[in-house]
Amino acid sequence: MSSKPTVPLLTRMRRHLQWSIKQLTGSYADGQLSPRRVTEQALEDALLWKTLNAFVRLTTEQALKQAQDSEKRYQQGQPKGELDGVTIAIKDNFCTKDVHTSCASRMLQDFVPPYDATVCSRLKQAGAVILGKTNMDQFAMGAGTVDSLYGPTKNIWSEDLDQDHWRIAGGSSGGSASAVAAGLCYAAIGSDTGGSTRNPASYCGVVGLKPTYGLVSRHGLIPLVNSMDVPGIFGRSVSDCVTVLNAVAGPDQLDSTTIRQPFTRLKLPEIGQIDLSTVRIGIPKEYHCHGLSAEVLETWSKVADLLECSGASVRQVSLPNTAASIFVYSILNQCEVASNMARYDGIEYGHRASDERSTEQLYALSRAEGFNEVVKTRILTGNFLLLRKNYDHYFEKALRVRRLIAEDFVKVFESSDKEEGVDILLTPTTLTEAPLYKDFASLTNRDQCAVQDFCTQPANMAGIPAVSIPIRLSRAGLPLSLQLMSNSLNEQLLLTVARWIEDQVGFDSLEHSQEHKASS
Ligand code: GLN
């Protein structure tokens, strides 16, 4: 028997939740709906859906003020743009001015940044209403949102949300995915270092976009692996993700790794105008790997067939270094973590232990109390790998293999051979549907990530864009998703093909509440 909360499900009767961002802002413009009403409802719904544990903090007052300002702009006929009055949630590793930013860790539990991450300031400039901060694995280290100071996030598609039978939302940006999937906001920001946006998007049945490295500023995103971190975007459709991307992308003086050339806003063609006959799709054989469920495999091959039948040229390709990716990532991640986490000493930064017998002890205790086991293990391992005697053997070597992994992608995307080259790669996002929490939590963090990150993490090595889109439901009624990847800065084609597939498969990201829609 399902124990999904019944009162909150009534909120699904809010018809506007079925709308795209464009439709929503259109209804603001013609006075049919008001940003204030939508924001009030979203805040109410977030409380009613507390059981999901998607939000770690609601910024109620700020959100209502932003909604009120937005409403005035619409009344004056001067909205700021495509996101004016649109409710958005932010992962708790993005700095938000005057709002706690904890990374779901005791270490930053009391941290209130005096500035906004660039992503947040651009969203505010675009008139968005920031509803609050979302749950995550501590410091974004994980793939399930099960290692948070605030407890795990649940997947709204679970057969049973109360008993032992609930499913993970995926991670580490599980709170953002869960909030979008529950209809608590129109879009959400996550981060993606090895898959943390695409993995939870896949499990929660929403779209998750990881842009090209450097397209969106990392300023104010608390770092995990600087050379791979990118802000990610969750939405209920590809077009909604594009709308958010257009607002946040582009060079930023505060992040020297952003791509210098000005960003050209994406504009996706209408469905009827999408021509697949010039698109070459690659199916990398290495992604047909151990642990891939029969249902995901079937979904993958059906979508490949669909593309082929619709005129695309579909061929198998090889990315021979794929399997090395997990090991290389693990080394590079832990090395960068070891140095990134050094700043949290309890003196300048982070949780401070109360026992101050000596400076050394203060450092040691603050870090012992502030970090969880996952973070501590990665710091210790990273420092070991960076020892002078180990450096060449691990760090240097991993950097070299990283280059090979990136070159695999360059070879398929930039091949001058018409027969060999492809424009888009199609793969699973995750190997299975969302696991049960009890099964997932019985594994170590390392084992969880080794499985969860297999398909997503090579794109971070190469810095290329990738998107996860939901395709259909499994026999157990859980979302199954696929991933598309393209060459760097080819988001226009990537998202055009994603939109085409989305239209063909007709997945309804709020289907978990079908019975209530029927009664509305
Ligand atoms: N699962 C990976 C890790 O724990 C990736 C996390 C992420 O993308 N933030 O490192």
Short mmCIF file of C-alpha atoms and ligand atoms in Angstrom, two decimals:
data_model
loop_
_atom_site.label_atom_id
_atom_site.label_comp_id
_atom_site.label_asym_id
_atom_site.label_seq_id
_atom_site.Cartn_x
_atom_site.Cartn_y
_atom_site.Cartn_z
CA MET A 1 0.00 0.00 0.00
CA SER A 2 1.30 3.44 -0.87
CA SER A 3 1.92 5.82 1.98
CA LYS A 4 2.56 8.91 -0.12
CA PRO A 5 1.11 11.89 1.72
CA THR A 6 -2.41 12.55 0.54
CA VAL A 7 -2.88 16.21 1.44
CA PRO A 8 0.25 17.34 -0.41
CA LEU A 9 -0.85 15.46 -3.43
CA LEU A 10 -3.81 17.79 -3.69
CA THR A 11 -1.29 20.43 -4.62
CA ARG A 12 -0.84 18.62 -7.89
CA MET A 13 -4.23 19.98 -8.77
CA ARG A 14 -2.52 23.28 -9.40
CA ARG A 15 -2.81 23.37 -13.09
CA HIS A 16 0.05 25.77 -13.65
CA LEU A 17 2.48 23.12 -12.43
CA GLN A 18 2.02 21.42 -15.78
CA TRP A 19 3.17 24.54 -17.57
CA SER A 20 6.51 25.42 -19.04
CA ILE A 21 8.38 28.48 -17.78
CA LYS A 22 7.30 30.26 -20.94
CA GLN A 23 3.65 29.51 -20.30
CA LEU A 24 4.01 30.56 -16.68
CA THR A 25 5.54 33.94 -17.46
CA GLY A 26 2.96 34.37 -20.25
CA SER A 27 0.22 33.91 -17.67
CA TYR A 28 1.89 36.51 -15.44
CA ALA A 29 2.00 38.91 -18.35
CA ASP A 30 -1.69 38.57 -19.13
CA GLY A 31 -2.65 38.74 -15.47
CA GLN A 32 -4.03 35.20 -15.27
CA LEU A 33 -1.62 34.24 -12.49
CA SER A 34 0.56 36.27 -10.16
CA PRO A 35 4.16 35.61 -9.08
CA ARG A 36 3.10 36.22 -5.49
CA ARG A 37 0.37 33.57 -5.56
CA VAL A 38 2.62 31.04 -7.27
CA THR A 39 5.40 31.69 -4.75
CA GLU A 40 3.05 31.42 -1.77
CA GLN A 41 1.74 28.12 -3.09
CA ALA A 42 5.25 26.83 -3.72
CA LEU A 43 6.28 27.66 -0.16
CA GLU A 44 3.17 25.92 1.19
CA ASP A 45 3.85 22.88 -0.98
CA ALA A 46 7.47 22.73 0.14
CA LEU A 47 6.26 22.43 3.74
CA LEU A 48 3.65 19.85 2.85
CA TRP A 49 6.28 17.80 1.06
CA LYS A 50 8.73 18.03 3.95
CA THR A 51 8.91 14.25 3.96
CA LEU A 52 11.04 14.38 0.79
CA ASN A 53 13.68 16.47 2.57
CA ALA A 54 14.41 18.35 -0.63
CA PHE A 55 15.03 21.71 1.01
CA VAL A 56 17.44 22.34 3.86
CA ARG A 57 16.24 25.94 4.14
CA LEU A 58 13.38 27.96 2.70
CA THR A 59 14.12 31.64 2.15
CA THR A 60 10.50 32.59 2.70
CA GLU A 61 10.85 36.29 3.37
CA GLN A 62 13.26 36.95 0.53
CA ALA A 63 11.18 34.87 -1.87
CA LEU A 64 7.99 36.73 -1.04
CA LYS A 65 9.75 40.07 -1.45
CA GLN A 66 11.20 38.99 -4.82
CA ALA A 67 7.75 37.78 -5.91
CA GLN A 68 6.17 41.05 -4.89
CA ASP A 69 8.76 43.04 -6.84
CA SER A 70 8.23 40.80 -9.83
CA GLU A 71 4.48 41.30 -9.62
CA LYS A 72 4.94 45.05 -9.70
CA ARG A 73 7.09 44.77 -12.80
CA TYR A 74 4.41 42.76 -14.57
CA GLN A 75 1.76 45.25 -13.50
CA GLN A 76 3.85 48.00 -15.02
CA GLY A 77 4.27 45.94 -18.15
CA GLN A 78 8.04 45.75 -17.63
CA PRO A 79 9.12 42.27 -16.67
CA LYS A 80 12.88 41.75 -16.60
CA GLY A 81 12.96 38.79 -18.92
CA GLU A 82 12.15 35.15 -19.35
CA LEU A 83 12.66 34.22 -15.69
CA ASP A 84 10.81 37.05 -14.03
CA GLY A 85 8.72 35.60 -11.19
CA VAL A 86 9.84 32.02 -11.85
CA THR A 87 10.46 29.93 -8.72
CA ILE A 88 13.93 28.41 -8.52
CA ALA A 89 15.79 26.43 -5.85
CA ILE A 90 19.55 26.47 -5.26
CA LYS A 91 21.81 23.66 -4.08
CA ASP A 92 23.36 24.43 -0.72
CA ASN A 93 26.90 24.61 -2.08
CA PHE A 94 26.24 27.90 -3.92
CA CYS A 95 26.91 31.01 -1.87
CA THR A 96 23.78 33.05 -1.25
CA LYS A 97 24.18 36.50 0.24
CA ASP A 98 22.93 36.66 3.83
CA VAL A 99 21.55 33.12 3.58
CA HIS A 100 23.20 30.13 5.25
CA THR A 101 25.26 28.01 2.86
CA SER A 102 26.26 24.80 4.57
CA CYS A 103 27.26 22.26 1.91
CA ALA A 104 25.10 20.03 4.13
CA SER A 105 28.08 19.74 6.46
CA ARG A 106 28.61 20.58 10.10
CA MET A 107 31.79 22.34 8.98
CA LEU A 108 29.80 25.13 7.31
CA GLN A 109 26.62 24.89 9.35
CA ASP A 110 26.91 28.50 10.53
CA PHE A 111 28.40 29.98 7.36
CA VAL A 112 26.49 32.96 5.99
CA PRO A 113 28.21 34.27 2.84
CA PRO A 114 28.42 38.03 2.37
CA TYR A 115 28.05 37.61 -1.41
CA ASP A 116 26.09 35.73 -4.05
CA ALA A 117 27.55 33.13 -6.38
CA THR A 118 27.46 34.51 -9.92
CA VAL A 119 24.76 32.00 -10.84
CA CYS A 120 22.57 33.34 -8.03
CA SER A 121 23.19 36.99 -8.80
CA ARG A 122 22.36 36.40 -12.47
CA LEU A 123 19.16 34.59 -11.56
CA LYS A 124 18.18 37.48 -9.31
CA GLN A 125 19.00 39.98 -12.04
CA ALA A 126 16.72 38.01 -14.32
CA GLY A 127 13.90 38.42 -11.76
CA ALA A 128 13.78 34.80 -10.54
CA VAL A 129 12.27 34.02 -7.14
CA ILE A 130 14.75 32.04 -5.06
CA LEU A 131 12.73 29.70 -2.87
CA GLY A 132 15.53 28.25 -0.79
CA LYS A 133 18.53 25.95 -0.53
CA THR A 134 18.42 22.28 -1.38
CA ASN A 135 19.84 19.15 0.19
CA MET A 136 23.00 17.40 -1.02
CA ASP A 137 25.75 15.00 0.00
CA GLN A 138 28.26 16.76 2.23
CA PHE A 139 30.51 18.95 0.06
CA ALA A 140 28.92 17.26 -2.99
CA MET A 141 30.81 14.04 -2.33
CA GLY A 142 28.39 11.30 -3.19
CA ALA A 143 25.83 9.99 -5.62
CA GLY A 144 22.72 9.51 -3.53
CA THR A 145 22.07 12.49 -1.22
CA VAL A 146 22.36 10.02 1.61
CA ASP A 147 25.35 11.64 3.37
CA SER A 148 23.88 14.97 4.46
CA LEU A 149 23.94 16.64 7.83
CA TYR A 150 20.19 17.04 7.36
CA GLY A 151 19.47 13.39 6.52
CA PRO A 152 18.77 11.78 3.15
CA THR A 153 16.48 13.10 0.41
CA LYS A 154 13.72 10.80 -0.80
CA ASN A 155 12.62 10.11 -4.34
CA ILE A 156 9.03 11.14 -5.01
CA TRP A 157 8.58 8.17 -7.33
CA SER A 158 9.16 5.71 -4.44
CA GLU A 159 6.52 3.02 -4.03
CA ASP A 160 6.38 3.92 -0.35
CA LEU A 161 7.86 7.04 1.19
CA ASP A 162 7.58 6.03 4.83
CA GLN A 163 8.62 2.47 5.37
CA ASP A 164 11.79 0.75 4.38
CA HIS A 165 10.87 0.93 0.75
CA TRP A 166 11.73 4.40 -0.35
CA ARG A 167 14.14 5.10 -3.15
CA ILE A 168 17.08 7.46 -3.22
CA ALA A 169 16.79 10.69 -5.20
CA GLY A 170 20.33 10.28 -6.53
CA GLY A 171 23.09 12.74 -5.83
CA SER A 172 24.80 14.74 -4.92
CA SER A 173 22.22 17.35 -5.99
CA GLY A 174 19.28 15.16 -4.89
CA GLY A 175 17.43 18.01 -3.17
CA SER A 176 17.31 20.09 -6.35
CA ALA A 177 16.12 17.14 -8.46
CA SER A 178 13.55 16.17 -5.87
CA ALA A 179 12.18 19.73 -5.62
CA VAL A 180 11.69 19.98 -9.39
CA ALA A 181 10.21 16.48 -9.61
CA ALA A 182 7.68 17.29 -6.88
CA GLY A 183 6.62 20.47 -8.67
CA LEU A 184 7.91 22.65 -5.83
CA CYS A 185 9.77 24.92 -8.27
CA TYR A 186 10.12 25.34 -12.02
CA ALA A 187 13.87 24.85 -12.10
CA ALA A 188 16.76 24.27 -9.75
CA ILE A 189 20.50 24.73 -9.71
CA GLY A 190 22.81 21.85 -8.87
CA SER A 191 26.48 21.19 -9.40
CA ASP A 192 28.10 18.50 -11.51
CA THR A 193 31.64 17.26 -10.96
CA GLY A 194 31.18 13.62 -11.89
CA GLY A 195 27.47 13.38 -12.51
CA SER A 196 25.81 15.11 -9.58
CA THR A 197 23.20 16.84 -11.73
CA ARG A 198 22.56 14.11 -14.29
CA ASN A 199 22.39 11.24 -11.82
CA PRO A 200 19.59 12.65 -9.63
CA ALA A 201 17.81 14.01 -12.71
CA SER A 202 17.81 10.48 -14.09
CA TYR A 203 16.37 8.94 -10.92
CA CYS A 204 13.80 11.68 -10.32
CA GLY A 205 12.49 11.82 -13.89
CA VAL A 206 13.49 15.39 -14.73
CA VAL A 207 15.94 16.95 -17.17
CA GLY A 208 19.47 17.55 -15.86
CA LEU A 209 21.95 19.63 -17.86
CA LYS A 210 25.69 19.79 -17.33
CA PRO A 211 26.97 22.59 -19.57
CA THR A 212 30.44 22.79 -21.14
CA TYR A 213 33.11 23.45 -18.49
CA GLY A 214 33.61 27.21 -18.24
CA LEU A 215 30.33 28.18 -19.89
CA VAL A 216 28.75 28.96 -16.53
CA SER A 217 30.71 30.70 -13.80
CA ARG A 218 31.88 28.74 -10.75
CA HIS A 219 32.35 31.89 -8.71
CA GLY A 220 30.67 31.25 -5.37
CA LEU A 221 30.27 27.52 -5.98
CA ILE A 222 32.11 25.91 -3.08
CA PRO A 223 34.74 23.82 -4.86
CA LEU A 224 34.99 20.06 -4.98
CA VAL A 225 37.26 19.44 -8.00
CA ASN A 226 38.02 22.83 -9.55
CA SER A 227 38.99 21.40 -12.90
CA MET A 228 35.70 19.54 -13.31
CA ASP A 229 33.03 21.42 -11.31
CA VAL A 230 30.22 23.02 -13.30
CA PRO A 231 26.90 24.48 -12.19
CA GLY A 232 24.10 22.23 -13.45
CA ILE A 233 20.48 22.97 -14.29
CA PHE A 234 17.34 20.96 -13.49
CA GLY A 235 14.04 21.53 -15.23
CA ARG A 236 10.93 19.61 -16.19
CA SER A 237 11.72 20.10 -19.86
CA VAL A 238 14.69 20.76 -22.11
CA SER A 239 13.30 24.19 -23.03
CA ASP A 240 13.03 25.19 -19.38
CA CYS A 241 16.69 24.26 -18.88
CA VAL A 242 17.59 26.37 -21.92
CA THR A 243 15.74 29.35 -20.46
CA VAL A 244 17.75 29.08 -17.25
CA LEU A 245 21.02 28.48 -19.11
CA ASN A 246 20.47 31.63 -21.16
CA ALA A 247 20.17 33.62 -17.93
CA VAL A 248 23.26 32.27 -16.17
CA ALA A 249 25.82 31.44 -18.89
CA GLY A 250 28.62 33.63 -20.18
CA PRO A 251 31.98 35.08 -19.20
CA ASP A 252 32.52 36.25 -15.64
CA GLN A 253 35.42 38.37 -14.48
CA LEU A 254 35.17 36.69 -11.10
CA ASP A 255 35.97 33.27 -12.55
CA SER A 256 39.08 33.16 -14.72
CA THR A 257 38.14 29.71 -16.03
CA THR A 258 34.98 30.94 -17.75
CA ILE A 259 35.11 30.87 -21.53
CA ARG A 260 36.01 34.38 -22.71
CA GLN A 261 34.00 34.51 -25.90
CA PRO A 262 30.57 36.08 -25.41
CA PHE A 263 27.76 33.58 -24.96
CA THR A 264 25.19 33.44 -27.74
CA ARG A 265 21.81 32.70 -26.27
CA LEU A 266 20.41 29.36 -27.36
CA LYS A 267 17.20 29.25 -29.29
CA LEU A 268 15.83 25.82 -30.00
CA PRO A 269 13.95 25.24 -33.25
CA GLU A 270 10.29 24.30 -33.20
CA ILE A 271 9.80 20.54 -33.13
CA GLY A 272 8.52 20.44 -36.70
CA GLN A 273 11.66 22.19 -37.91
CA ILE A 274 14.13 19.74 -36.41
CA ASP A 275 15.84 17.82 -39.18
CA LEU A 276 17.69 14.75 -38.01
CA SER A 277 18.95 13.74 -41.43
CA THR A 278 22.21 15.61 -40.94
CA VAL A 279 22.76 14.41 -37.37
CA ARG A 280 25.20 11.59 -36.68
CA ILE A 281 24.58 9.71 -33.44
CA GLY A 282 27.23 7.53 -31.81
CA ILE A 283 26.54 4.62 -29.49
CA PRO A 284 29.74 4.04 -27.49
CA LYS A 285 30.12 0.33 -27.01
CA GLU A 286 32.01 0.69 -23.71
CA TYR A 287 28.84 2.00 -22.04
CA HIS A 288 27.26 -1.40 -22.54
CA CYS A 289 28.84 -2.42 -19.30
CA HIS A 290 28.57 -4.75 -16.35
CA GLY A 291 25.59 -3.84 -14.16
CA LEU A 292 23.50 -2.28 -16.92
CA SER A 293 19.91 -3.35 -16.30
CA ALA A 294 17.92 -5.05 -19.04
CA GLU A 295 15.33 -2.29 -18.90
CA VAL A 296 17.87 0.49 -19.36
CA LEU A 297 19.47 -1.41 -22.22
CA GLU A 298 16.12 -1.87 -23.89
CA THR A 299 15.33 1.85 -23.47
CA TRP A 300 18.70 2.79 -24.92
CA SER A 301 18.30 0.62 -27.96
CA LYS A 302 14.69 1.73 -28.58
CA VAL A 303 15.69 5.39 -28.62
CA ALA A 304 18.62 4.62 -30.93
CA ASP A 305 16.14 2.88 -33.28
CA LEU A 306 13.76 5.80 -33.05
CA LEU A 307 16.49 8.22 -34.08
CA GLU A 308 17.56 6.00 -36.94
CA CYS A 309 14.01 5.54 -38.21
CA SER A 310 13.64 9.30 -38.18
CA GLY A 311 16.57 9.92 -40.47
CA ALA A 312 19.56 10.28 -38.15
CA SER A 313 22.60 8.21 -38.93
CA VAL A 314 23.28 5.98 -35.93
CA ARG A 315 26.51 4.03 -35.57
CA GLN A 316 28.54 2.28 -32.93
CA VAL A 317 31.69 4.07 -31.79
CA SER A 318 34.44 3.28 -29.35
CA LEU A 319 35.74 5.38 -26.45
CA PRO A 320 38.43 2.90 -25.42
CA ASN A 321 39.54 4.58 -22.21
CA THR A 322 36.08 4.79 -20.63
CA ALA A 323 36.70 2.12 -18.01
CA ALA A 324 39.79 3.93 -16.71
CA SER A 325 37.73 6.98 -15.99
CA ILE A 326 36.45 5.89 -12.59
CA PHE A 327 39.98 5.22 -11.28
CA VAL A 328 41.41 8.41 -12.70
CA TYR A 329 38.53 10.43 -11.32
CA SER A 330 38.95 8.87 -7.92
CA ILE A 331 42.63 9.89 -7.81
CA LEU A 332 42.13 13.40 -9.14
CA ASN A 333 39.07 13.97 -6.98
CA GLN A 334 40.80 12.97 -3.77
CA CYS A 335 43.91 15.01 -4.56
CA GLU A 336 41.89 18.14 -5.30
CA VAL A 337 39.69 17.49 -2.26
CA ALA A 338 42.76 17.27 -0.02
CA SER A 339 43.90 20.71 -1.08
CA ASN A 340 40.44 22.31 -1.31
CA MET A 341 39.49 21.20 2.18
CA ALA A 342 42.66 22.60 3.75
CA ARG A 343 40.97 26.00 4.10
CA TYR A 344 38.55 24.69 6.72
CA ASP A 345 40.68 25.05 9.81
CA GLY A 346 38.20 26.34 12.37
CA ILE A 347 40.14 29.56 12.69
CA GLU A 348 39.75 31.45 9.47
CA TYR A 349 36.95 29.31 8.16
CA GLY A 350 34.44 26.70 9.24
CA HIS A 351 33.31 24.99 12.41
CA ARG A 352 35.47 25.72 15.46
CA ALA A 353 35.77 23.13 18.22
CA SER A 354 35.36 24.43 21.75
CA ASP A 355 38.47 22.71 23.14
CA GLU A 356 41.38 25.13 22.60
CA ARG A 357 44.27 23.61 24.48
CA SER A 358 46.65 24.14 21.60
CA THR A 359 46.43 25.45 18.05
CA GLU A 360 47.20 21.98 16.67
CA GLN A 361 44.46 20.46 18.76
CA LEU A 362 42.03 23.14 17.71
CA TYR A 363 42.70 22.38 14.03
CA ALA A 364 42.47 18.65 14.58
CA LEU A 365 39.30 18.74 16.64
CA SER A 366 37.53 21.27 14.44
CA ARG A 367 38.18 19.12 11.38
CA ALA A 368 37.35 15.88 13.18
CA GLU A 369 34.02 17.30 14.34
CA GLY A 370 33.20 19.26 11.19
CA PHE A 371 33.73 16.67 8.45
CA ASN A 372 31.90 13.37 7.98
CA GLU A 373 33.69 10.08 7.32
CA VAL A 374 33.42 10.40 3.53
CA VAL A 375 35.14 13.79 3.48
CA LYS A 376 37.80 12.67 5.96
CA THR A 377 38.57 9.54 3.97
CA ARG A 378 39.00 11.53 0.76
CA ILE A 379 41.28 14.08 2.46
CA LEU A 380 43.48 11.37 3.93
CA THR A 381 43.67 9.43 0.70
CA GLY A 382 44.31 12.57 -1.31
CA ASN A 383 47.15 13.65 0.94
CA PHE A 384 48.66 10.18 0.68
CA LEU A 385 48.46 10.26 -3.12
CA LEU A 386 50.11 13.68 -3.15
CA LEU A 387 53.12 12.61 -1.06
CA ARG A 388 56.36 13.25 -2.93
CA LYS A 389 57.00 9.51 -3.27
CA ASN A 390 53.52 8.87 -4.72
CA TYR A 391 52.92 11.99 -6.76
CA ASP A 392 54.28 10.81 -10.11
CA HIS A 393 52.86 7.37 -9.81
CA TYR A 394 49.30 8.51 -9.06
CA PHE A 395 48.57 12.18 -9.67
CA GLU A 396 50.81 12.68 -12.71
CA LYS A 397 49.75 9.40 -14.26
CA ALA A 398 46.08 10.14 -13.65
CA LEU A 399 46.47 13.48 -15.43
CA ARG A 400 47.96 11.71 -18.42
CA VAL A 401 45.14 9.16 -18.58
CA ARG A 402 42.63 11.98 -18.19
CA ARG A 403 44.03 13.44 -21.38
CA LEU A 404 43.53 10.10 -23.16
CA ILE A 405 39.92 9.98 -22.01
CA ALA A 406 39.33 13.51 -23.29
CA GLU A 407 41.05 12.61 -26.58
CA ASP A 408 38.65 9.70 -27.07
CA PHE A 409 35.85 12.26 -27.28
CA VAL A 410 37.83 14.61 -29.53
CA LYS A 411 38.46 11.70 -31.90
CA VAL A 412 34.79 10.87 -32.34
CA PHE A 413 33.54 14.46 -32.40
CA GLU A 414 36.24 15.97 -34.56
CA SER A 415 37.07 13.12 -36.88
CA SER A 416 37.45 14.40 -40.43
CA ASP A 417 36.39 10.99 -41.62
CA LYS A 418 32.72 11.31 -42.56
CA GLU A 419 32.14 7.68 -41.75
CA GLU A 420 33.73 7.74 -38.32
CA GLY A 421 32.77 11.05 -36.79
CA VAL A 422 29.59 11.71 -34.83
CA ASP A 423 27.84 14.81 -33.49
CA ILE A 424 26.05 13.36 -30.49
CA LEU A 425 26.69 10.39 -28.22
CA LEU A 426 23.74 8.50 -26.77
CA THR A 427 24.24 6.49 -23.57
CA PRO A 428 22.40 5.54 -20.39
CA THR A 429 22.68 8.10 -17.57
CA THR A 430 22.49 5.53 -14.80
CA LEU A 431 22.76 1.77 -15.06
CA THR A 432 19.46 1.07 -13.32
CA GLU A 433 16.34 2.75 -11.95
CA ALA A 434 16.68 4.48 -8.55
CA PRO A 435 17.89 2.00 -5.93
CA LEU A 436 16.14 1.43 -2.63
CA TYR A 437 17.76 3.48 0.12
CA LYS A 438 18.37 0.41 2.25
CA ASP A 439 20.32 -1.31 -0.54
CA PHE A 440 22.24 1.80 -1.54
CA ALA A 441 23.19 2.83 1.99
CA SER A 442 24.67 -0.58 2.69
CA LEU A 443 27.49 0.16 0.21
CA THR A 444 30.54 2.32 0.91
CA ASN A 445 30.66 5.78 -0.69
CA ARG A 446 33.42 4.54 -2.97
CA ASP A 447 31.35 1.60 -4.22
CA GLN A 448 28.28 3.77 -4.62
CA CYS A 449 30.17 6.23 -6.81
CA ALA A 450 31.96 3.57 -8.85
CA VAL A 451 28.60 2.34 -10.11
CA GLN A 452 26.66 5.60 -10.19
CA ASP A 453 29.27 7.72 -11.95
CA PHE A 454 30.23 5.24 -14.65
CA CYS A 455 28.28 6.84 -17.49
CA THR A 456 28.33 10.45 -16.35
CA GLN A 457 31.81 11.08 -15.14
CA PRO A 458 33.84 10.84 -18.42
CA ALA A 459 32.08 14.03 -19.65
CA ASN A 460 33.53 15.91 -16.67
CA MET A 461 37.01 14.63 -17.50
CA ALA A 462 36.63 16.05 -21.00
CA GLY A 463 34.71 19.19 -20.01
CA ILE A 464 32.04 18.47 -22.62
CA PRO A 465 28.32 19.18 -22.20
CA ALA A 466 25.85 16.41 -21.38
CA VAL A 467 22.18 16.18 -20.59
CA SER A 468 20.02 13.53 -18.97
CA ILE A 469 16.44 13.21 -20.17
CA PRO A 470 13.74 10.94 -18.78
CA ILE A 471 12.40 8.45 -21.33
CA ARG A 472 9.89 6.12 -19.75
CA LEU A 473 8.88 4.28 -16.60
CA SER A 474 10.32 0.95 -15.57
CA ARG A 475 8.08 -1.95 -14.68
CA ALA A 476 8.35 -0.83 -11.07
CA GLY A 477 7.03 2.61 -12.09
CA LEU A 478 10.35 4.42 -11.76
CA PRO A 479 11.91 6.80 -14.30
CA LEU A 480 14.48 5.49 -16.78
CA SER A 481 16.65 8.13 -18.44
CA LEU A 482 19.27 8.47 -21.14
CA GLN A 483 22.22 10.78 -21.56
CA LEU A 484 23.31 12.76 -24.61
CA MET A 485 26.80 14.24 -24.94
CA SER A 486 28.28 16.54 -27.57
CA ASN A 487 31.49 18.34 -28.33
CA SER A 488 32.34 21.37 -26.18
CA LEU A 489 30.11 24.38 -26.77
CA ASN A 490 27.75 22.42 -28.98
CA GLU A 491 24.83 22.85 -26.57
CA GLN A 492 22.63 24.08 -29.40
CA LEU A 493 22.68 20.73 -31.21
CA LEU A 494 22.81 18.69 -28.00
CA LEU A 495 19.66 20.28 -26.66
CA THR A 496 17.89 20.31 -30.01
CA VAL A 497 18.26 16.54 -30.27
CA ALA A 498 17.31 16.17 -26.59
CA ARG A 499 14.18 18.22 -27.21
CA TRP A 500 13.27 16.09 -30.21
CA ILE A 501 13.59 12.88 -28.17
CA GLU A 502 11.65 14.43 -25.31
CA ASP A 503 8.82 15.26 -27.69
CA GLN A 504 8.78 11.76 -29.17
CA VAL A 505 8.75 9.87 -25.88
CA GLY A 506 6.28 12.19 -24.13
CA PHE A 507 7.47 11.45 -20.60
CA ASP A 508 5.39 13.23 -17.97
CA SER A 509 7.61 14.31 -15.11
CA LEU A 510 4.62 14.72 -12.79
CA GLU A 511 3.07 11.37 -13.65
CA HIS A 512 3.66 10.17 -10.12
CA SER A 513 0.56 12.18 -9.27
CA GLN A 514 -1.55 10.99 -12.20
CA GLU A 515 -4.48 9.89 -10.10
CA HIS A 516 -4.74 13.39 -8.67
CA LYS A 517 -4.47 15.04 -12.01
CA ALA A 518 -7.35 12.87 -13.11
CA SER A 519 -9.45 14.11 -10.22
CA SER A 520 -8.64 17.76 -10.79
N1 GLN B 1 29.88 10.95 -7.18
C1 GLN B 1 31.01 11.80 -7.47
C2 GLN B 1 31.77 12.13 -6.23
O1 GLN B 1 31.33 11.83 -5.17
C3 GLN B 1 30.57 13.04 -8.20
C4 GLN B 1 29.99 14.07 -7.32
C5 GLN B 1 29.60 15.33 -8.02
O2 GLN B 1 29.41 15.37 -9.22
N2 GLN B 1 29.56 16.38 -7.23
O3 GLN B 1 32.83 12.68 -6.30
#
